[in-house]
Coordinates of C-alpha atoms and ligand atoms in Angstrom, one line a residue:
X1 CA -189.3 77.2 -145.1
X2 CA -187.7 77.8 -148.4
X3 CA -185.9 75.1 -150.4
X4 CA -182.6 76.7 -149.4
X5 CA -182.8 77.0 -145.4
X6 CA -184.0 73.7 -145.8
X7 CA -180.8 72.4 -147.3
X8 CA -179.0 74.6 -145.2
X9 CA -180.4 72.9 -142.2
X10 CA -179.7 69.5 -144.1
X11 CA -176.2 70.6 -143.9
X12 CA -175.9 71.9 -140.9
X13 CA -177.2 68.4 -139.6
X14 CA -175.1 66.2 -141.4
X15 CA -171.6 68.4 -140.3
X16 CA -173.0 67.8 -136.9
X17 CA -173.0 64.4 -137.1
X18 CA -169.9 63.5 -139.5
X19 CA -167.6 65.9 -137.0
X20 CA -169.2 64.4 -133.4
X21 CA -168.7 60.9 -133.4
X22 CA -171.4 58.9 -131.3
X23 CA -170.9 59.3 -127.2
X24 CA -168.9 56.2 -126.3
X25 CA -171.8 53.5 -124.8
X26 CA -169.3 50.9 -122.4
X27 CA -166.0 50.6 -121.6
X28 CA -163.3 48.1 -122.0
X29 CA -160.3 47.8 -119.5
X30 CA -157.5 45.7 -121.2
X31 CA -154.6 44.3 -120.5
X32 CA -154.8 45.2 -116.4
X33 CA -154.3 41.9 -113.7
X34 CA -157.7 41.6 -112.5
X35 CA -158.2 41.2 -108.4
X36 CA -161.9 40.6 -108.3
X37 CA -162.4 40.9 -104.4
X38 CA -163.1 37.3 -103.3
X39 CA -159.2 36.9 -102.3
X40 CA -158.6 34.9 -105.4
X41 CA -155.4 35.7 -106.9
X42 CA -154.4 38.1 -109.2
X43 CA -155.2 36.9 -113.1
X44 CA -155.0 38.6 -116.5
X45 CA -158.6 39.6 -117.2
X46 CA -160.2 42.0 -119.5
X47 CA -163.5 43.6 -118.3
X48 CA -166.5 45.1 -119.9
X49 CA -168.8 47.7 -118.8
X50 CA -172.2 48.7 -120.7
X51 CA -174.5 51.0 -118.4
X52 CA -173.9 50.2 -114.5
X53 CA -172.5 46.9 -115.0
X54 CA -170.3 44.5 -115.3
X55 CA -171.4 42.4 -118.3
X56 CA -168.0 40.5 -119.7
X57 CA -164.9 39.2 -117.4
X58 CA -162.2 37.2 -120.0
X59 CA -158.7 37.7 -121.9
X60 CA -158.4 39.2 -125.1
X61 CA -161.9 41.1 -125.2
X62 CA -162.0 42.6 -128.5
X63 CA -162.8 46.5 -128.6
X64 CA -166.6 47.3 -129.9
X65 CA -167.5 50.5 -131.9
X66 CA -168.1 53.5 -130.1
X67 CA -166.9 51.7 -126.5
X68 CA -164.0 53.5 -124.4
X69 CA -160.3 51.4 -124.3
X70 CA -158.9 51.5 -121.0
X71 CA -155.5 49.9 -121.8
X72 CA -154.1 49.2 -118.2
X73 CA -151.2 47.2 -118.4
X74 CA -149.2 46.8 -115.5
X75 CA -151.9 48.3 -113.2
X76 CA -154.4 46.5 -111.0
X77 CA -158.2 46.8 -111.6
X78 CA -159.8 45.9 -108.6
X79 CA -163.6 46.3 -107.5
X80 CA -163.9 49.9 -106.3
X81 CA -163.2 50.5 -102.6
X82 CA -166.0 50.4 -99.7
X83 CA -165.0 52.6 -96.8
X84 CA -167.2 50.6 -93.9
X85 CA -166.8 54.0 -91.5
X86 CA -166.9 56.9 -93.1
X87 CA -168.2 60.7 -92.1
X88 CA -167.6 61.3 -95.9
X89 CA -171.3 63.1 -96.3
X90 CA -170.6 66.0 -94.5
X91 CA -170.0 68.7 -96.9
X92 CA -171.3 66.9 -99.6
X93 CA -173.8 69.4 -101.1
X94 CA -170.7 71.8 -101.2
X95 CA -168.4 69.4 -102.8
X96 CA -170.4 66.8 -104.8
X97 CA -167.2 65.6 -107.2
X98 CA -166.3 64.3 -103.3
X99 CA -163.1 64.6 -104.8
X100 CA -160.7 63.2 -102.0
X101 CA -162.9 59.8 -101.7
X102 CA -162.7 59.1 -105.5
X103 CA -159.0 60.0 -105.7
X104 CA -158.2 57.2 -103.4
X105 CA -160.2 54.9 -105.0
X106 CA -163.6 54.7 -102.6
X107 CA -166.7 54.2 -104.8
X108 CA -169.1 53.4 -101.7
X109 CA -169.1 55.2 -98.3
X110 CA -170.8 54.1 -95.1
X111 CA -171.9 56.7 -93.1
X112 CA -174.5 57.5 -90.5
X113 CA -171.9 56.3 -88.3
X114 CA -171.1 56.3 -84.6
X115 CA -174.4 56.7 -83.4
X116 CA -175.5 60.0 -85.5
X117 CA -177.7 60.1 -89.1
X118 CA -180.0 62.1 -90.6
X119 CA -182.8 61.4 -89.3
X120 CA -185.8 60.0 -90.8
X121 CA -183.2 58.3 -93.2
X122 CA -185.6 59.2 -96.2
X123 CA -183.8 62.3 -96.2
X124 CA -180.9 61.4 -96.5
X125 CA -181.5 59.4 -99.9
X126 CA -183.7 62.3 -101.1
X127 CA -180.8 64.4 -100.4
X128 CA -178.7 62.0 -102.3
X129 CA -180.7 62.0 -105.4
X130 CA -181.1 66.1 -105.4
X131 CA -177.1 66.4 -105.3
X132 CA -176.3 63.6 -107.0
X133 CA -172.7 62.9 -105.7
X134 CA -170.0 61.0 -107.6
X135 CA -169.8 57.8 -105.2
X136 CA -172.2 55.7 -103.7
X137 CA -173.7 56.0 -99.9
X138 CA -175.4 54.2 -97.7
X139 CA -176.4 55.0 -94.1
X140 CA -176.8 53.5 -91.0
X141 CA -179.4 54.5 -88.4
X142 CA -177.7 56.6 -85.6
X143 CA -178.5 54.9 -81.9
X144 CA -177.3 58.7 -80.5
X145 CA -179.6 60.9 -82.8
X146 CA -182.4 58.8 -82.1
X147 CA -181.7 58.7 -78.5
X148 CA -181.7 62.3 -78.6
X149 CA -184.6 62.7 -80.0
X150 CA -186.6 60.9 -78.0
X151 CA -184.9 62.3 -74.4
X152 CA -183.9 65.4 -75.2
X153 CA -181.8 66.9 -73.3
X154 CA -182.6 64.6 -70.2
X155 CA -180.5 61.5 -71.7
X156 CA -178.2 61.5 -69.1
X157 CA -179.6 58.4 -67.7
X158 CA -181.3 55.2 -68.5
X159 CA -183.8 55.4 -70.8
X160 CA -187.4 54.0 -69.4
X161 CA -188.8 51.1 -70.9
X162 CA -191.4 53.8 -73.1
X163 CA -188.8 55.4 -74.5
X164 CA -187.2 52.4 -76.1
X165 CA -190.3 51.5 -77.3
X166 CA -190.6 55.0 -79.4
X167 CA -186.7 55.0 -79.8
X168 CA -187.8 50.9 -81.4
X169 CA -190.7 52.7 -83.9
X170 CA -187.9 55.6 -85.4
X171 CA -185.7 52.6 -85.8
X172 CA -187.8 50.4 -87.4
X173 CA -189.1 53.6 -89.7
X174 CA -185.1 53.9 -90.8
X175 CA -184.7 50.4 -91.6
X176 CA -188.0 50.4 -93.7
X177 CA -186.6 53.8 -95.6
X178 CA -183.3 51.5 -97.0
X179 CA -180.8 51.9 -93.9
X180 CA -178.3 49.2 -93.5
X181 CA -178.5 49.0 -89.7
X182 CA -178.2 50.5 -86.7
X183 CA -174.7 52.5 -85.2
X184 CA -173.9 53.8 -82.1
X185 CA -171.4 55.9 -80.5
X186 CA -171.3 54.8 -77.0
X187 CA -168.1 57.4 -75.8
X188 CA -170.6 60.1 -76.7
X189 CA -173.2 62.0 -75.5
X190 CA -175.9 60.7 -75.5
X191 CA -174.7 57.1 -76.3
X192 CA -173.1 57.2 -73.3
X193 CA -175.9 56.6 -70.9
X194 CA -177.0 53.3 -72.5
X195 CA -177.6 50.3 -71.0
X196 CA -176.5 47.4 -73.1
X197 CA -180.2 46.1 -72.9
X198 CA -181.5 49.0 -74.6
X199 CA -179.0 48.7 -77.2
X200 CA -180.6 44.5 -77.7
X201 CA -183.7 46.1 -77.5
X202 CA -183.1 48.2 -80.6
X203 CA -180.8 45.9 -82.0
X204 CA -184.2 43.5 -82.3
X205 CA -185.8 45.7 -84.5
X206 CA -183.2 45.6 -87.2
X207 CA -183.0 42.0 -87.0
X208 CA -186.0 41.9 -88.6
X209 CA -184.9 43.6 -91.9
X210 CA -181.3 41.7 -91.9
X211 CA -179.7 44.7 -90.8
X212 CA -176.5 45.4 -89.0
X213 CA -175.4 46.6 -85.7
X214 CA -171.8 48.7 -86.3
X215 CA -170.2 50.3 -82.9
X216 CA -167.8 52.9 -81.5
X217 CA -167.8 51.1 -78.8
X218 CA -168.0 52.2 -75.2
X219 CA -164.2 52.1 -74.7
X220 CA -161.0 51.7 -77.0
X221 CA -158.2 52.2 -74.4
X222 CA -157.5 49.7 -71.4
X223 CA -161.3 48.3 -71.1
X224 CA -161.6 47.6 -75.3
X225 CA -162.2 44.2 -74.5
X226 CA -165.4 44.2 -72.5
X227 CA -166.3 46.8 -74.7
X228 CA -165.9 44.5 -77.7
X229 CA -167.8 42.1 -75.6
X230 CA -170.7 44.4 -75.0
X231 CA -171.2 44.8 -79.2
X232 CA -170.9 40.9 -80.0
X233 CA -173.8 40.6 -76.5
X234 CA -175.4 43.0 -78.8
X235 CA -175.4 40.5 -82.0
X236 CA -175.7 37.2 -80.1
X237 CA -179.1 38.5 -78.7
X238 CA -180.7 39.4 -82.2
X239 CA -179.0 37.2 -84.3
X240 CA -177.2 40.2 -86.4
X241 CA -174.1 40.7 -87.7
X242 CA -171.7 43.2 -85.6
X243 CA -169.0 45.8 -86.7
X244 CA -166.6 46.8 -83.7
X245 CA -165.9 50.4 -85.9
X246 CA -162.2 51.4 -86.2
X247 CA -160.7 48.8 -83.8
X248 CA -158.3 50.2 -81.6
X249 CA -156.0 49.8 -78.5
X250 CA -155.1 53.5 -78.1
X251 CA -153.6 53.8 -74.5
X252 CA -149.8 52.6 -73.8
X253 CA -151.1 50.2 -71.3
X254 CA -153.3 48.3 -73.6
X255 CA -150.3 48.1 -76.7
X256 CA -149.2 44.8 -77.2
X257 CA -152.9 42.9 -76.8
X258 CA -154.5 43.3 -80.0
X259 CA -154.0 39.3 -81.1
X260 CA -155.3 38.3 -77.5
X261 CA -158.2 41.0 -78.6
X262 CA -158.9 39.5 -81.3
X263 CA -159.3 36.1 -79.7
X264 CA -162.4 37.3 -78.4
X265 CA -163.9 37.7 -81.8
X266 CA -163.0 34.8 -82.9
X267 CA -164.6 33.0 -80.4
X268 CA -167.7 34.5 -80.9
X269 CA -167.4 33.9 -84.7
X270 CA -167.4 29.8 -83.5
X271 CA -170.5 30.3 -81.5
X272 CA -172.0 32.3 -84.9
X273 CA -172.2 35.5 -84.3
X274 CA -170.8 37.1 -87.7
X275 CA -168.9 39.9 -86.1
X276 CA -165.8 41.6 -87.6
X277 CA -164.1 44.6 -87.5
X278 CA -162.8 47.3 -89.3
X279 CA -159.7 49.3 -88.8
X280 CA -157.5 52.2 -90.2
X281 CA -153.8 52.4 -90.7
X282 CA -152.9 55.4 -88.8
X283 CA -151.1 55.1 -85.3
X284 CA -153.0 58.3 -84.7
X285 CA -156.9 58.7 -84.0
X286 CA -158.7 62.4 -84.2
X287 CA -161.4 62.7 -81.9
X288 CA -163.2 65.7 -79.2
X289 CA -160.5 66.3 -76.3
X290 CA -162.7 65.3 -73.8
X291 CA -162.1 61.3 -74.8
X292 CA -158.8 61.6 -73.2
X293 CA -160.7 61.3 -69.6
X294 CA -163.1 58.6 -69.7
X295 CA -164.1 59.0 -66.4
X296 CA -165.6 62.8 -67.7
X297 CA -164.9 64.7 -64.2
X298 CA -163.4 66.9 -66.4
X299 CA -162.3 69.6 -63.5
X300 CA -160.5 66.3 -62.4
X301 CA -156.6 67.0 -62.6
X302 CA -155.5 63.1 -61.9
X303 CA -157.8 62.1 -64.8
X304 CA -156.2 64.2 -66.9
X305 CA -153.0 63.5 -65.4
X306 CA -153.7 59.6 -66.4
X307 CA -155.2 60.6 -69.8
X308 CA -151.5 62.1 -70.6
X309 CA -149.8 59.5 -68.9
X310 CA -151.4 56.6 -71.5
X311 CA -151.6 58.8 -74.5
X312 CA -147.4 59.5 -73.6
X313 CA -147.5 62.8 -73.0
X314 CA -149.2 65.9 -74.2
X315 CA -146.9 66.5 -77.0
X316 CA -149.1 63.5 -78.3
X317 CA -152.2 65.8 -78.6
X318 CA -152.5 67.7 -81.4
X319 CA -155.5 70.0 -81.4
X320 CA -157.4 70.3 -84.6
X321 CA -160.4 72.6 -83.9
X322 CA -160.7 75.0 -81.1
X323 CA -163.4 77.5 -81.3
X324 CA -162.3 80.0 -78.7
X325 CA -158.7 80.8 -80.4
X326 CA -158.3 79.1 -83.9
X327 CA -154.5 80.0 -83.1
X328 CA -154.2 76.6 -81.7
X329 CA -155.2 74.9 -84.1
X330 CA -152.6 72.5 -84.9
X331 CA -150.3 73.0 -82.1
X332 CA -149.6 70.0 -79.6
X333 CA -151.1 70.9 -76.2
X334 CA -147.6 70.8 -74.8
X335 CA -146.9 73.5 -77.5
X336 CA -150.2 75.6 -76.1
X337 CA -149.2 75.0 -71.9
X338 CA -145.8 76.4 -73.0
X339 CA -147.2 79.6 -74.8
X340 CA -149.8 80.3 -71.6
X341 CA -146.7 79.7 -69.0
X342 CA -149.3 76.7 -67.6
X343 CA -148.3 72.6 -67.0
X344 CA -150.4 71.0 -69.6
X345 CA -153.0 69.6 -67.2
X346 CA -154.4 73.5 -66.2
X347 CA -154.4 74.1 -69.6
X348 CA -157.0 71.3 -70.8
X349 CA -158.7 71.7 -67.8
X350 CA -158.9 75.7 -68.2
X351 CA -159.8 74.9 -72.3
X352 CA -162.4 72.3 -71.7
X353 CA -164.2 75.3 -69.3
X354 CA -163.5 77.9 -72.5
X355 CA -164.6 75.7 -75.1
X356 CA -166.9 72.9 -73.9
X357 CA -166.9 69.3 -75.1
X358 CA -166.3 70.8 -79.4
X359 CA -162.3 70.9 -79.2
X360 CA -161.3 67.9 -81.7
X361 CA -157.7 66.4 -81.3
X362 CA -155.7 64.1 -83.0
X363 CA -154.0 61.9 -80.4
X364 CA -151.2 59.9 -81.3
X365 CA -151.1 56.9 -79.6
X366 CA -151.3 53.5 -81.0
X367 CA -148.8 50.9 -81.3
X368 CA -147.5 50.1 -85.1
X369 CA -147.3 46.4 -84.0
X370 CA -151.0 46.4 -82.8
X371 CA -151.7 48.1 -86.3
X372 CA -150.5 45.3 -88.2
X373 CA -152.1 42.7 -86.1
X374 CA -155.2 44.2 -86.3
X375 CA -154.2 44.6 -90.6
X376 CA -153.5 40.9 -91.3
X377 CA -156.4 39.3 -89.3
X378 CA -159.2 38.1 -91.6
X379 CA -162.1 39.5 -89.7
X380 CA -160.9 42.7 -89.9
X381 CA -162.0 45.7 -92.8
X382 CA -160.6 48.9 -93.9
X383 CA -162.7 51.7 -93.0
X384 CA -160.8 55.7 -93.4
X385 CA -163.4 57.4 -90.4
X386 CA -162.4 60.2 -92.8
X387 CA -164.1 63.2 -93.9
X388 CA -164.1 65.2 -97.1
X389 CA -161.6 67.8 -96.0
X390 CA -160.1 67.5 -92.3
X391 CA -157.1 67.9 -90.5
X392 CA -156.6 63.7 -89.9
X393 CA -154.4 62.4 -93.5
X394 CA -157.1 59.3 -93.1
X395 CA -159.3 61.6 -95.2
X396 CA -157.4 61.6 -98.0
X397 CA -155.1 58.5 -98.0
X398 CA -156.2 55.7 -96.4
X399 CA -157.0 53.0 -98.9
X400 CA -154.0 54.0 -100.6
X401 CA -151.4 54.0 -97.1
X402 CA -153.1 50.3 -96.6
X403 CA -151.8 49.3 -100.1
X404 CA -148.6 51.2 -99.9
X405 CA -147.4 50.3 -96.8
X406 CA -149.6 47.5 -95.6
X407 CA -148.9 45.2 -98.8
X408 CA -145.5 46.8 -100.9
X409 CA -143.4 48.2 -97.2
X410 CA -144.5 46.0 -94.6
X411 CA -145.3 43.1 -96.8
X412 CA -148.0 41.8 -94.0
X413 CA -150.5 41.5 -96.4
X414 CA -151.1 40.2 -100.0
X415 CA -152.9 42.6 -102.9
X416 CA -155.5 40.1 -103.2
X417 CA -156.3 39.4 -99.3
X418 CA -156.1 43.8 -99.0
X419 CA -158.3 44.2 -101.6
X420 CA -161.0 41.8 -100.2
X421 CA -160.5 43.8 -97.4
X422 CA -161.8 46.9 -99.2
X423 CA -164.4 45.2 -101.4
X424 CA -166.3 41.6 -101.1
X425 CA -165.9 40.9 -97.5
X426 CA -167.2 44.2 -97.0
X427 CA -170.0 43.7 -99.1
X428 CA -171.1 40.4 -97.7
X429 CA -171.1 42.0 -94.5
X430 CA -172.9 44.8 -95.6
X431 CA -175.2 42.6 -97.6
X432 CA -175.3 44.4 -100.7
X433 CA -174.4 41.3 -102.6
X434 CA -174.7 43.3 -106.3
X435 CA -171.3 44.9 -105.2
X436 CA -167.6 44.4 -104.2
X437 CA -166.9 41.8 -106.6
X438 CA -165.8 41.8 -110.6
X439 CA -168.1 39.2 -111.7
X440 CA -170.5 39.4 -114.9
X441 CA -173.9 41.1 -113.9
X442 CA -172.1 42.9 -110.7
X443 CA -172.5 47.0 -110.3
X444 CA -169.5 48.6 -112.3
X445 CA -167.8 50.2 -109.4
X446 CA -164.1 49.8 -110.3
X447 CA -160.4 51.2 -109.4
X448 CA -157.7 51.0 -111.4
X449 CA -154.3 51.5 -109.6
X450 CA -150.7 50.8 -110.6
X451 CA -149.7 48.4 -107.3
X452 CA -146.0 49.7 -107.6
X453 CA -146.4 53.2 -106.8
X454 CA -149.4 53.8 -105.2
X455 CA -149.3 56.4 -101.9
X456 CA -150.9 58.4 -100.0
X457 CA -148.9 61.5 -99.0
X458 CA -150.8 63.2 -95.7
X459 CA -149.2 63.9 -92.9
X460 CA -150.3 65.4 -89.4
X461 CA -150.4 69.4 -90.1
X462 CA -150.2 68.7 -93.7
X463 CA -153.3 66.3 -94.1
X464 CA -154.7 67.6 -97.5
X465 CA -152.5 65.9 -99.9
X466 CA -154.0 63.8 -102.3
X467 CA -152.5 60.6 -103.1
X468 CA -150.7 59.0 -105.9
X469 CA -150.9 55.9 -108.2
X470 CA -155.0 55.5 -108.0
X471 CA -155.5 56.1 -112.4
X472 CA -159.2 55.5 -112.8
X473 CA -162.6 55.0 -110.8
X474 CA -165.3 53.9 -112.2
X475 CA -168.9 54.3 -110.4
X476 CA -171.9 53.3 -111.4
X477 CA -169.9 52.6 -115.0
X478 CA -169.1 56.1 -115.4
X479 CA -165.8 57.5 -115.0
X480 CA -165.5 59.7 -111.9
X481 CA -161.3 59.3 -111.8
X482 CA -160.0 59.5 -115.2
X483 CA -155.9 59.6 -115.8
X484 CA -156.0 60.9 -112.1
X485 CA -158.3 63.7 -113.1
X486 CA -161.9 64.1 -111.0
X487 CA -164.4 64.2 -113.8
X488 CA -167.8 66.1 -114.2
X489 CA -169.8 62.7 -113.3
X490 CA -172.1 62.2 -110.5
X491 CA -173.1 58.7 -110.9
X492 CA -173.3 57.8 -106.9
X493 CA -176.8 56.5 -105.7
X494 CA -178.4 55.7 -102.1
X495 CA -177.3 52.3 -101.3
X496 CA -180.1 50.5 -99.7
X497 CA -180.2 47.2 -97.2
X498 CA -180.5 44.3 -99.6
X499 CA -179.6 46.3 -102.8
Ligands
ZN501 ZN1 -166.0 56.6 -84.2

């Protein structure tokens, strides 16, 4: 090369470097109050983040060169949320920012949940690390898909003491591949069928790798209670920790019992069995249509005469997917019986023929005095049961509703005791002890939120509305939430048991 392409490269280099100052390496967030997700109080607290972690907590942290100010006064920062239910992987090849989990604030998602998973679990991860999405998973193993797998379509039954055994090796090979535990969904097929010994029996093998044992539990309307029992039987047996998932009383005739419900966990929490709860703060659940008869004779017009009757009415069922004529799609089934000149209960009988078991609903029918029982009581967690994009607001506000109207309307909870809600209890019951709390040499997984106006904004019909007053999420310690802006990072990992 000659003497001048040389120097022109010489040049070329140094205006490179004098116009491009260095990429920031860490972060600093001054001047927010710091809940660190123990319970503890509220404090002013400066925090520093170089690569994922957490490596200074103190006041008046003095900016370094080439490190990102976050100056946060007035706001919270918090640890970032955990959502302990969550079907937030769906759709997540498509939609890798995940958008609507990091705008409320979620930097972790449990999923696998209510008894289905990917299946083996090594999958899952790999599928993780190939779309590298911008919040953390981790999975549980599903009871259902495993069930399935091993009875095919004949599950409509006990299973036989050789099938648990194979159903016990595919366990045991999705604890060993990093899953947390083991989840079932005992209103659905196949879950259904289960005996509660074949759950213990599966339940022994992830007692061995200090997993846990989360439930939909077999019923959440008048018989919750034994059905609550039947999980803690579940973790008294192996010596595992239990999660009753989204606790509920959603028929009329159970409203009113939650406190005496939650008695019962209580209890077993004295006798050592480390179960809890989680629970989210919508009076309305979405579900298949088919849970509103429990009994499952679905040509059975009393049944669905009684599933009306404790749901209060059919104008209480708002259907959110039905394959045969999308028209319905968010009409009330009341709406629907009027159109076809029917009474409500030919119509869902005359649908569940057209359609099969797929029609989801959202059913409104929980009791706002339940729901903030069920919110103040220290065993319990927030979970969404959201999804990336769905017709149920849960999906896209729920961690922000629980602050809004939980903490600043209702006043039934404090910020600090809400947040542990979200974060450290959640981790410790997870046991991934390296997150959930702001402590020096903890993951940076952080949310930054002004207390005063945070909101979510979903409503039934009009679910897709992202919230308000979440400012900044920090995963991994890159910014995924920046000034309320989804960012181009895709810091989430696979969440493994222990790690
Ligand atoms: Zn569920």
């Amino acid at each position: 090369m000659t003497i001048r392409v040389f120097l022109l490269c010489l040049l070329a280099v140094f205006a490179q470097t004098s116009r491009q100052p260095a990429e920031p390496s860490g972060l600093l967030i001054k001047n927010a109050q710091l809940i660190d997700g123990t319970g503890a109080a509220a404090r002013r607290a400066d925090v520093r983040v170089a690569g994922d972690a957490i490596t200074e907590v103190g006041s008046g942290l003095a900016a370094r060169p080439n490190e990102r100010v976050i100056d946060a006064p007035g706001k919270v920062v918090a640890p970032g949320f955990i959502d302990m239910h969550s079907h937030a992987d769906r759709g997540m090849d498509d939609t890798p920012d995940v958008a609507t989990q990091v705008m409320q604030g979620i930097t972790t998602a449990v999923v696998g949940q209510d008894g289905g998973s990917e299946l083996p679990i090594v999958d899952f991860y790999e599928r993780l690390a190939r779309v590298k999405p911008a919040i953390n998973y981790a999975t549980s193993v599903g009871h259902g898909t495993v069930r399935k797998l091993v009875m095919g379509g004949d599950y409509k039954r006990a299973a036989t003491a050789a099938e648990i055994e194979t159903m016990k090796v595919l366990v045991d090979r999705g604890m060993r591949d990093g899953a947390i535990g083991l989840s079932s969904g005992l209103e659905y097929d196949p879950g259904f069928y289960s005996t509660t010994d074949e759950l213990v029996a599966l339940g022994s093998v992830v007692a061995k790798y200090g997993g846990i044992y989360s439930s939909h539990v077999r019923n959440e309307n008048e018989g919750a209670f034994d059905a609550w029992r039947e999980a803690i039987e579940v973790g008294r047996r192996n010596n595992i920790p239990v999660e009753i998932s989204h606790i509920k009383l959603a028929v009329k005739p159970a409203w009113g019992r939650a406190a005496e419900g939650l008695k019962i966990l209580e209890a077993a929490r004295r006798e050592g069995v480390k179960v809890m709860a989680d629970w989210y703060p919508y009076t309305y659940w979405q579900s298949s249509m088919y849970v509103l008869i429990e009994t499952r004779d679905w040509e059975n017009r009393a049944a669905w005469q009684k599933g009306f009757d404790d749901i209060g009415g059919p104008q209480n069922v708002l259907i959110t997917n039905y394959r045969p004529d999308p028209s319905y799609n968010g009409k009330t089934l009341a709406q629907i019986a009027a159109a076809r000149g029917q009474n409500a209960v030919t119509t869902a009988i005359e649908m569940m023929r057209e359609a099969g078991p797929g029609t989801g609903v959202i059913g409104t029918s929980m009791s706002e005095d339940d729901l903030t029982t069920f919110a103040k009581h220290p065993l319990v967690l927030i979970c969404s049961d959201g999804s990336l994009s769905g017709r149920h607001p849960r999906g896209y506000g729920t961690f922000p509703r629980v602050l809004a109207q939980y903490v600043r309307g209702l006043g039934v909870l404090s910020l600090p005791e809400a947040i542990a809600k979200m974060t450290g209890r959640s981790a410790a019951q997870l046991a991934i002890p390296d997150r959930g709390v702001v402590a020096v040499g903890k993951k940076a997984d952080l949310t930054i939120f002004d207390p005063a106006t945070v909101q979510d904004r979903g409503v039934p019909g009009n679910a897709a509305q992202a919230p308000v007053g979440i400012a900044h999420v920090i995963v991994n310690g890159q910014v995924v939430l920046d000034d309320g802006k989804v960012t181009d990072a895709r810091p989430g990992r696979g969440i493994k048991r222990g790690r």
